[in-house]
PDB file of C-alpha atoms in Angstrom:
ATOM      1  CA  UNK A 106    -212.576  -9.038 -51.368  1.00  0.00           C
ATOM      2  CA  UNK A 107    -213.536 -12.654 -52.551  1.00  0.00           C
ATOM      3  CA  UNK A 108    -213.093 -15.635 -50.496  1.00  0.00           C
ATOM      4  CA  UNK A 109    -210.091 -16.569 -52.396  1.00  0.00           C
ATOM      5  CA  UNK A 110    -208.636 -13.201 -52.290  1.00  0.00           C
ATOM      6  CA  UNK A 111    -208.770 -13.328 -48.288  1.00  0.00           C
ATOM      7  CA  UNK A 112    -207.130 -16.593 -48.438  1.00  0.00           C
ATOM      8  CA  UNK A 113    -204.273 -15.063 -50.742  1.00  0.00           C
ATOM      9  CA  UNK A 114    -203.529 -11.874 -48.741  1.00  0.00           C
ATOM     10  CA  UNK A 115    -202.848 -14.291 -45.795  1.00  0.00           C
ATOM     11  CA  UNK A 116    -200.522 -16.263 -47.798  1.00  0.00           C
ATOM     12  CA  UNK A 117    -198.696 -13.179 -48.889  1.00  0.00           C
ATOM     13  CA  UNK A 118    -198.181 -11.733 -45.333  1.00  0.00           C
ATOM     14  CA  UNK A 119    -196.448 -15.177 -44.364  1.00  0.00           C
ATOM     15  CA  UNK A 120    -193.902 -15.341 -47.359  1.00  0.00           C
ATOM     16  CA  UNK A 121    -196.297 -17.434 -49.592  1.00  0.00           C
ATOM     17  CA  UNK A 122    -196.511 -20.341 -47.224  1.00  0.00           C
ATOM     18  CA  UNK A 123    -199.094 -21.420 -44.630  1.00  0.00           C
ATOM     19  CA  UNK A 124    -199.984 -24.308 -42.849  1.00  0.00           C
ATOM     20  CA  UNK A 125    -203.993 -25.021 -42.962  1.00  0.00           C
ATOM     21  CA  UNK A 126    -203.955 -24.225 -39.132  1.00  0.00           C
ATOM     22  CA  UNK A 127    -202.404 -20.726 -39.676  1.00  0.00           C
ATOM     23  CA  UNK A 128    -205.146 -20.161 -42.335  1.00  0.00           C
ATOM     24  CA  UNK A 129    -207.833 -21.119 -39.757  1.00  0.00           C
ATOM     25  CA  UNK A 130    -206.428 -18.724 -37.346  1.00  0.00           C
ATOM     26  CA  UNK A 131    -205.527 -15.534 -39.513  1.00  0.00           C
ATOM     27  CA  UNK A 132    -208.220 -15.590 -42.455  1.00  0.00           C
ATOM     28  CA  UNK A 133    -210.883 -13.244 -41.462  1.00  0.00           C
ATOM     29  CA  UNK A 134    -214.216 -15.204 -42.412  1.00  0.00           C
ATOM     30  CA  UNK A 135    -216.532 -13.239 -40.149  1.00  0.00           C
ATOM     31  CA  UNK A 136    -218.149 -11.725 -43.235  1.00  0.00           C
ATOM     32  CA  UNK A 137    -218.041 -15.122 -45.417  1.00  0.00           C
ATOM     33  CA  UNK A 138    -221.791 -16.416 -45.635  1.00  0.00           C
ATOM     34  CA  UNK A 139    -220.997 -19.683 -44.704  1.00  0.00           C
ATOM     35  CA  UNK A 140    -221.629 -22.142 -41.518  1.00  0.00           C
ATOM     36  CA  UNK A 141    -218.541 -23.997 -42.266  1.00  0.00           C
ATOM     37  CA  UNK A 142    -215.543 -21.530 -43.061  1.00  0.00           C
ATOM     38  CA  UNK A 143    -212.866 -23.988 -42.077  1.00  0.00           C
ATOM     39  CA  UNK A 144    -214.318 -26.349 -45.131  1.00  0.00           C
ATOM     40  CA  UNK A 145    -214.413 -23.416 -47.398  1.00  0.00           C
ATOM     41  CA  UNK A 146    -210.521 -22.472 -46.961  1.00  0.00           C
ATOM     42  CA  UNK A 147    -209.574 -26.148 -47.445  1.00  0.00           C
ATOM     43  CA  UNK A 148    -211.779 -26.197 -50.797  1.00  0.00           C
ATOM     44  CA  UNK A 149    -209.902 -22.936 -51.718  1.00  0.00           C
ATOM     45  CA  UNK A 150    -206.416 -24.258 -51.487  1.00  0.00           C
ATOM     46  CA  UNK A 151    -207.289 -27.817 -52.755  1.00  0.00           C
ATOM     47  CA  UNK A 152    -208.894 -26.562 -55.879  1.00  0.00           C
ATOM     48  CA  UNK A 153    -207.568 -23.620 -57.261  1.00  0.00           C
ATOM     49  CA  UNK A 154    -204.468 -23.381 -59.352  1.00  0.00           C
ATOM     50  CA  UNK A 155    -203.218 -20.085 -57.448  1.00  0.00           C
ATOM     51  CA  UNK A 156    -202.265 -22.916 -54.648  1.00  0.00           C
ATOM     52  CA  UNK A 157    -199.696 -25.540 -54.552  1.00  0.00           C
ATOM     53  CA  UNK A 158    -199.525 -28.732 -51.964  1.00  0.00           C
ATOM     54  CA  UNK A 159    -196.023 -28.724 -50.352  1.00  0.00           C
ATOM     55  CA  UNK A 160    -196.620 -31.313 -47.600  1.00  0.00           C
ATOM     56  CA  UNK A 161    -200.027 -32.588 -46.130  1.00  0.00           C
ATOM     57  CA  UNK A 162    -200.954 -29.704 -44.388  1.00  0.00           C
ATOM     58  CA  UNK A 163    -198.594 -27.083 -45.783  1.00  0.00           C
ATOM     59  CA  UNK A 164    -199.577 -25.102 -49.066  1.00  0.00           C
ATOM     60  CA  UNK A 165    -197.911 -22.388 -51.010  1.00  0.00           C
ATOM     61  CA  UNK A 166    -198.716 -19.614 -53.629  1.00  0.00           C
ATOM     62  CA  UNK A 167    -198.068 -21.132 -57.126  1.00  0.00           C
ATOM     63  CA  UNK A 168    -196.674 -17.922 -58.512  1.00  0.00           C
ATOM     64  CA  UNK A 169    -193.988 -17.831 -55.825  1.00  0.00           C
ATOM     65  CA  UNK A 170    -193.481 -21.630 -56.156  1.00  0.00           C
ATOM     66  CA  UNK A 171    -189.654 -21.480 -57.171  1.00  0.00           C
ATOM     67  CA  UNK A 172    -188.830 -18.919 -54.775  1.00  0.00           C
ATOM     68  CA  UNK A 173    -190.626 -21.297 -52.065  1.00  0.00           C
ATOM     69  CA  UNK A 174    -188.858 -24.412 -52.944  1.00  0.00           C
ATOM     70  CA  UNK A 175    -185.663 -22.502 -53.230  1.00  0.00           C
ATOM     71  CA  UNK A 176    -186.157 -20.992 -49.541  1.00  0.00           C
ATOM     72  CA  UNK A 177    -187.373 -24.340 -48.090  1.00  0.00           C
ATOM     73  CA  UNK A 178    -184.568 -26.136 -49.781  1.00  0.00           C
ATOM     74  CA  UNK A 179    -187.447 -28.922 -50.690  1.00  0.00           C
ATOM     75  CA  UNK A 180    -187.660 -30.629 -54.190  1.00  0.00           C
ATOM     76  CA  UNK A 181    -190.683 -31.390 -56.286  1.00  0.00           C
ATOM     77  CA  UNK A 182    -189.631 -34.579 -57.208  1.00  0.00           C
ATOM     78  CA  UNK A 183    -189.440 -38.037 -55.329  1.00  0.00           C
ATOM     79  CA  UNK A 184    -186.086 -37.083 -53.366  1.00  0.00           C
ATOM     80  CA  UNK A 185    -187.314 -35.051 -50.538  1.00  0.00           C
ATOM     81  CA  UNK A 186    -185.106 -33.262 -48.074  1.00  0.00           C
ATOM     82  CA  UNK A 187    -185.302 -35.177 -45.075  1.00  0.00           C
ATOM     83  CA  UNK A 188    -183.871 -32.080 -43.014  1.00  0.00           C
ATOM     84  CA  UNK A 189    -186.861 -30.093 -43.827  1.00  0.00           C
ATOM     85  CA  UNK A 190    -189.303 -33.198 -43.615  1.00  0.00           C
ATOM     86  CA  UNK A 191    -187.906 -33.760 -40.011  1.00  0.00           C
ATOM     87  CA  UNK A 192    -188.436 -30.284 -38.856  1.00  0.00           C
ATOM     88  CA  UNK A 193    -191.810 -29.613 -40.289  1.00  0.00           C
ATOM     89  CA  UNK A 194    -193.298 -32.595 -38.497  1.00  0.00           C
ATOM     90  CA  UNK A 195    -191.482 -31.704 -35.197  1.00  0.00           C
ATOM     91  CA  UNK A 196    -192.960 -28.251 -35.661  1.00  0.00           C
ATOM     92  CA  UNK A 197    -196.719 -29.484 -36.165  1.00  0.00           C
ATOM     93  CA  UNK A 198    -196.211 -32.154 -33.185  1.00  0.00           C
ATOM     94  CA  UNK A 199    -195.025 -29.243 -31.117  1.00  0.00           C
ATOM     95  CA  UNK A 200    -197.408 -27.121 -31.946  1.00  0.00           C
ATOM     96  CA  UNK A 201    -200.317 -29.558 -31.591  1.00  0.00           C
ATOM     97  CA  UNK A 202    -199.079 -30.306 -27.956  1.00  0.00           C
ATOM     98  CA  UNK A 203    -199.285 -26.430 -27.309  1.00  0.00           C
ATOM     99  CA  UNK A 204    -203.064 -26.403 -28.519  1.00  0.00           C
ATOM    100  CA  UNK A 205    -204.062 -29.125 -26.046  1.00  0.00           C
ATOM    101  CA  UNK A 206    -202.568 -27.418 -23.449  1.00  0.00           C
ATOM    102  CA  UNK A 207    -199.146 -29.015 -22.622  1.00  0.00           C
ATOM    103  CA  UNK A 208    -196.017 -27.417 -22.141  1.00  0.00           C
ATOM    104  CA  UNK A 209    -193.660 -28.715 -24.747  1.00  0.00           C
ATOM    105  CA  UNK A 210    -189.870 -29.316 -25.289  1.00  0.00           C
ATOM    106  CA  UNK A 211    -187.443 -29.789 -28.094  1.00  0.00           C
ATOM    107  CA  UNK A 212    -183.865 -30.608 -27.913  1.00  0.00           C
ATOM    108  CA  UNK A 213    -181.206 -28.068 -27.780  1.00  0.00           C
ATOM    109  CA  UNK A 214    -179.533 -29.054 -30.967  1.00  0.00           C
ATOM    110  CA  UNK A 215    -182.976 -28.515 -33.081  1.00  0.00           C
ATOM    111  CA  UNK A 216    -183.713 -25.200 -31.778  1.00  0.00           C
ATOM    112  CA  UNK A 217    -182.136 -23.341 -34.556  1.00  0.00           C
ATOM    113  CA  UNK A 218    -184.140 -25.752 -37.351  1.00  0.00           C
ATOM    114  CA  UNK A 219    -186.757 -23.919 -39.449  1.00  0.00           C
ATOM    115  CA  UNK A 220    -190.621 -24.699 -39.006  1.00  0.00           C
ATOM    116  CA  UNK A 221    -191.809 -23.272 -42.232  1.00  0.00           C
ATOM    117  CA  UNK A 222    -190.071 -19.697 -41.795  1.00  0.00           C
ATOM    118  CA  UNK A 223    -189.282 -19.606 -38.193  1.00  0.00           C
ATOM    119  CA  UNK A 224    -186.738 -21.490 -35.718  1.00  0.00           C
ATOM    120  CA  UNK A 225    -188.364 -24.415 -33.864  1.00  0.00           C
ATOM    121  CA  UNK A 226    -187.299 -22.724 -30.586  1.00  0.00           C
ATOM    122  CA  UNK A 227    -189.875 -20.052 -31.165  1.00  0.00           C
ATOM    123  CA  UNK A 228    -192.570 -23.038 -31.490  1.00  0.00           C
ATOM    124  CA  UNK A 229    -191.703 -24.665 -28.239  1.00  0.00           C
ATOM    125  CA  UNK A 230    -193.269 -23.206 -24.991  1.00  0.00           C
ATOM    126  CA  UNK A 231    -190.179 -24.302 -22.767  1.00  0.00           C
ATOM    127  CA  UNK A 232    -186.579 -23.487 -23.054  1.00  0.00           C
ATOM    128  CA  UNK A 233    -185.158 -25.986 -20.905  1.00  0.00           C
ATOM    129  CA  UNK A 234    -186.545 -29.650 -19.986  1.00  0.00           C
ATOM    130  CA  UNK A 235    -187.965 -29.982 -16.506  1.00  0.00           C
ATOM    131  CA  UNK A 236    -185.982 -32.137 -14.310  1.00  0.00           C
ATOM    132  CA  UNK A 237    -188.698 -34.857 -13.619  1.00  0.00           C
ATOM    133  CA  UNK A 238    -186.428 -37.529 -12.732  1.00  0.00           C
ATOM    134  CA  UNK A 239    -183.095 -38.582 -12.201  1.00  0.00           C
ATOM    135  CA  UNK A 240    -180.224 -36.589 -14.250  1.00  0.00           C
ATOM    136  CA  UNK A 241    -179.391 -39.609 -16.301  1.00  0.00           C
ATOM    137  CA  UNK A 242    -182.807 -40.332 -17.550  1.00  0.00           C
ATOM    138  CA  UNK A 243    -183.573 -36.506 -17.978  1.00  0.00           C
ATOM    139  CA  UNK A 244    -180.442 -36.277 -20.290  1.00  0.00           C
ATOM    140  CA  UNK A 245    -181.756 -39.240 -22.318  1.00  0.00           C
ATOM    141  CA  UNK A 246    -185.208 -37.465 -22.376  1.00  0.00           C
ATOM    142  CA  UNK A 247    -183.857 -34.281 -23.796  1.00  0.00           C
ATOM    143  CA  UNK A 248    -182.593 -35.426 -26.991  1.00  0.00           C
ATOM    144  CA  UNK A 249    -186.390 -36.563 -27.863  1.00  0.00           C
ATOM    145  CA  UNK A 250    -187.841 -34.747 -30.920  1.00  0.00           C
ATOM    146  CA  UNK A 251    -190.796 -33.279 -28.982  1.00  0.00           C
ATOM    147  CA  UNK A 252    -192.335 -33.691 -25.404  1.00  0.00           C
ATOM    148  CA  UNK A 253    -195.542 -32.773 -23.897  1.00  0.00           C
ATOM    149  CA  UNK A 254    -195.343 -31.899 -20.347  1.00  0.00           C
ATOM    150  CA  UNK A 255    -198.491 -31.702 -18.113  1.00  0.00           C
ATOM    151  CA  UNK A 256    -199.105 -29.204 -15.425  1.00  0.00           C
ATOM    152  CA  UNK A 257    -197.367 -31.243 -12.969  1.00  0.00           C
ATOM    153  CA  UNK A 258    -194.371 -30.815 -15.173  1.00  0.00           C
ATOM    154  CA  UNK A 259    -194.448 -34.615 -15.903  1.00  0.00           C
ATOM    155  CA  UNK A 260    -194.164 -36.036 -19.475  1.00  0.00           C
ATOM    156  CA  UNK A 261    -197.267 -36.592 -20.827  1.00  0.00           C
ATOM    157  CA  UNK A 262    -196.019 -37.985 -24.376  1.00  0.00           C
ATOM    158  CA  UNK A 263    -192.583 -38.426 -26.357  1.00  0.00           C
ATOM    159  CA  UNK A 264    -192.615 -37.994 -29.976  1.00  0.00           C
ATOM    160  CA  UNK A 265    -189.790 -39.195 -32.272  1.00  0.00           C
ATOM    161  CA  UNK A 266    -189.845 -38.353 -36.002  1.00  0.00           C
ATOM    162  CA  UNK A 267    -188.512 -40.970 -38.123  1.00  0.00           C
ATOM    163  CA  UNK A 268    -188.021 -39.871 -41.619  1.00  0.00           C
ATOM    164  CA  UNK A 269    -185.282 -42.208 -43.023  1.00  0.00           C
ATOM    165  CA  UNK A 270    -183.557 -44.260 -40.224  1.00  0.00           C
ATOM    166  CA  UNK A 271    -184.448 -47.742 -38.971  1.00  0.00           C
ATOM    167  CA  UNK A 272    -186.439 -46.545 -35.639  1.00  0.00           C
ATOM    168  CA  UNK A 273    -183.969 -48.485 -33.085  1.00  0.00           C
ATOM    169  CA  UNK A 274    -182.341 -45.173 -31.905  1.00  0.00           C
ATOM    170  CA  UNK A 275    -185.717 -43.868 -31.003  1.00  0.00           C
ATOM    171  CA  UNK A 276    -187.058 -47.053 -29.119  1.00  0.00           C
ATOM    172  CA  UNK A 277    -183.672 -47.314 -27.444  1.00  0.00           C
ATOM    173  CA  UNK A 278    -184.732 -44.052 -25.823  1.00  0.00           C
ATOM    174  CA  UNK A 279    -188.386 -45.017 -25.278  1.00  0.00           C
ATOM    175  CA  UNK A 280    -186.798 -48.269 -23.678  1.00  0.00           C
ATOM    176  CA  UNK A 281    -184.733 -46.142 -21.073  1.00  0.00           C
ATOM    177  CA  UNK A 282    -188.221 -44.341 -20.133  1.00  0.00           C
ATOM    178  CA  UNK A 283    -190.859 -47.186 -19.811  1.00  0.00           C
ATOM    179  CA  UNK A 284    -191.350 -46.815 -16.375  1.00  0.00           C
ATOM    180  CA  UNK A 285    -192.981 -43.698 -16.700  1.00  0.00           C
ATOM    181  CA  UNK A 286    -196.502 -43.451 -17.209  1.00  0.00           C
ATOM    182  CA  UNK A 287    -196.324 -41.446 -20.731  1.00  0.00           C
ATOM    183  CA  UNK A 288    -197.537 -41.881 -24.158  1.00  0.00           C
ATOM    184  CA  UNK A 289    -194.863 -42.830 -26.716  1.00  0.00           C
ATOM    185  CA  UNK A 290    -194.885 -42.531 -30.620  1.00  0.00           C
ATOM    186  CA  UNK A 291    -193.158 -42.904 -33.554  1.00  0.00           C
ATOM    187  CA  UNK A 292    -193.985 -40.452 -36.357  1.00  0.00           C
ATOM    188  CA  UNK A 293    -193.299 -41.509 -39.814  1.00  0.00           C
ATOM    189  CA  UNK A 294    -194.480 -42.342 -43.273  1.00  0.00           C
ATOM    190  CA  UNK A 295    -197.554 -44.456 -43.402  1.00  0.00           C
ATOM    191  CA  UNK A 296    -195.559 -46.869 -45.776  1.00  0.00           C
ATOM    192  CA  UNK A 297    -192.975 -47.406 -42.943  1.00  0.00           C
ATOM    193  CA  UNK A 298    -195.641 -48.752 -40.472  1.00  0.00           C
ATOM    194  CA  UNK A 299    -195.062 -52.633 -41.412  1.00  0.00           C
ATOM    195  CA  UNK A 300    -191.271 -52.253 -41.077  1.00  0.00           C
ATOM    196  CA  UNK A 301    -191.931 -50.552 -37.591  1.00  0.00           C
ATOM    197  CA  UNK A 302    -194.060 -53.664 -36.498  1.00  0.00           C
ATOM    198  CA  UNK A 303    -191.500 -55.763 -37.614  1.00  0.00           C
ATOM    199  CA  UNK A 304    -188.952 -54.173 -35.513  1.00  0.00           C
ATOM    200  CA  UNK A 305    -191.332 -54.312 -32.601  1.00  0.00           C
ATOM    201  CA  UNK A 306    -191.460 -58.167 -32.658  1.00  0.00           C
ATOM    202  CA  UNK A 307    -187.842 -58.219 -31.720  1.00  0.00           C
ATOM    203  CA  UNK A 308    -187.524 -59.569 -28.203  1.00  0.00           C
ATOM    204  CA  UNK A 309    -185.647 -56.655 -26.981  1.00  0.00           C
ATOM    205  CA  UNK A 310    -188.233 -54.612 -27.332  1.00  0.00           C
ATOM    206  CA  UNK A 311    -190.893 -56.885 -25.655  1.00  0.00           C
ATOM    207  CA  UNK A 312    -191.254 -54.577 -22.375  1.00  0.00           C
ATOM    208  CA  UNK A 313    -192.302 -51.595 -24.450  1.00  0.00           C
ATOM    209  CA  UNK A 314    -194.344 -53.536 -27.456  1.00  0.00           C
ATOM    210  CA  UNK A 315    -197.657 -52.628 -26.040  1.00  0.00           C
ATOM    211  CA  UNK A 316    -197.158 -48.996 -25.351  1.00  0.00           C
ATOM    212  CA  UNK A 317    -195.271 -47.630 -28.210  1.00  0.00           C
ATOM    213  CA  UNK A 318    -197.465 -46.322 -31.029  1.00  0.00           C
ATOM    214  CA  UNK A 319    -197.202 -45.702 -34.685  1.00  0.00           C
ATOM    215  CA  UNK A 320    -198.789 -42.240 -36.114  1.00  0.00           C
ATOM    216  CA  UNK A 321    -198.226 -41.420 -39.774  1.00  0.00           C
ATOM    217  CA  UNK A 322    -197.786 -38.139 -41.047  1.00  0.00           C
ATOM    218  CA  UNK A 323    -201.388 -37.178 -42.375  1.00  0.00           C
ATOM    219  CA  UNK A 324    -202.814 -38.413 -39.057  1.00  0.00           C
ATOM    220  CA  UNK A 325    -200.797 -36.118 -37.126  1.00  0.00           C
ATOM    221  CA  UNK A 326    -201.419 -33.156 -39.293  1.00  0.00           C
ATOM    222  CA  UNK A 327    -205.154 -33.905 -39.329  1.00  0.00           C
ATOM    223  CA  UNK A 328    -205.234 -33.799 -35.124  1.00  0.00           C
ATOM    224  CA  UNK A 329    -203.423 -30.563 -35.618  1.00  0.00           C
ATOM    225  CA  UNK A 330    -205.781 -29.108 -38.023  1.00  0.00           C
ATOM    226  CA  UNK A 331    -208.767 -30.167 -35.960  1.00  0.00           C
ATOM    227  CA  UNK A 332    -207.229 -28.760 -32.516  1.00  0.00           C
ATOM    228  CA  UNK A 333    -206.510 -25.607 -34.794  1.00  0.00           C
ATOM    229  CA  UNK A 334    -210.097 -25.521 -35.801  1.00  0.00           C
ATOM    230  CA  UNK A 335    -211.152 -25.879 -31.718  1.00  0.00           C
ATOM    231  CA  UNK A 336    -209.221 -23.354 -30.724  1.00  0.00           C
ATOM    232  CA  UNK A 337    -210.451 -20.667 -33.236  1.00  0.00           C
ATOM    233  CA  UNK A 338    -213.972 -21.558 -32.347  1.00  0.00           C
ATOM    234  CA  UNK A 339    -213.180 -21.566 -28.286  1.00  0.00           C
ATOM    235  CA  UNK A 340    -213.974 -25.015 -27.866  1.00  0.00           C
TER     236      UNK A 340
END
């Protein structure tokens, strides 16, 4: 079986859709005569007509393209499905947290949304949020898209995915949680960074301006892929 055939085989076991992180974990590269198997996997999916790009870090089998687009409720034009996009990056962020050794939580209202072909509730490591402070603030926190908790059951990082809204609802949540020594991230398309920076100039957000960070989709996916490689290499 050639390297490309090995990759195609894994795609077929995953209903024709896979993240690069999944490919790094599942493709048997032990017989490949290369010192850089993960680079080879990337090259195979990026340069062969048998594969097509769905999102950053997410690929599909070309001969199943119509079925994949239908099953994932996405389009191939500029009008994207915001629900798919939101759940996809929510899942990537949550898996990234688990790879880094954190406990992860997603809101109850999102648990049945699909991350590729499985519900988000199967991605998060926590069923319920840790009661890390007063109930009023915990109730605010448990609506945030993805939370990473450390071994002391305290929030290490809060993530809000902002695909189409104006950031303010997410920033208002962060404002309420500003007294915690946690990291706060808005995750969105890099084209929206200027809009984010403009909103952060509003005087109401001055108390949180210096510790709310913007992360674009591509950078989040890159971090996820890098952590997946480290995990598979035992680093």
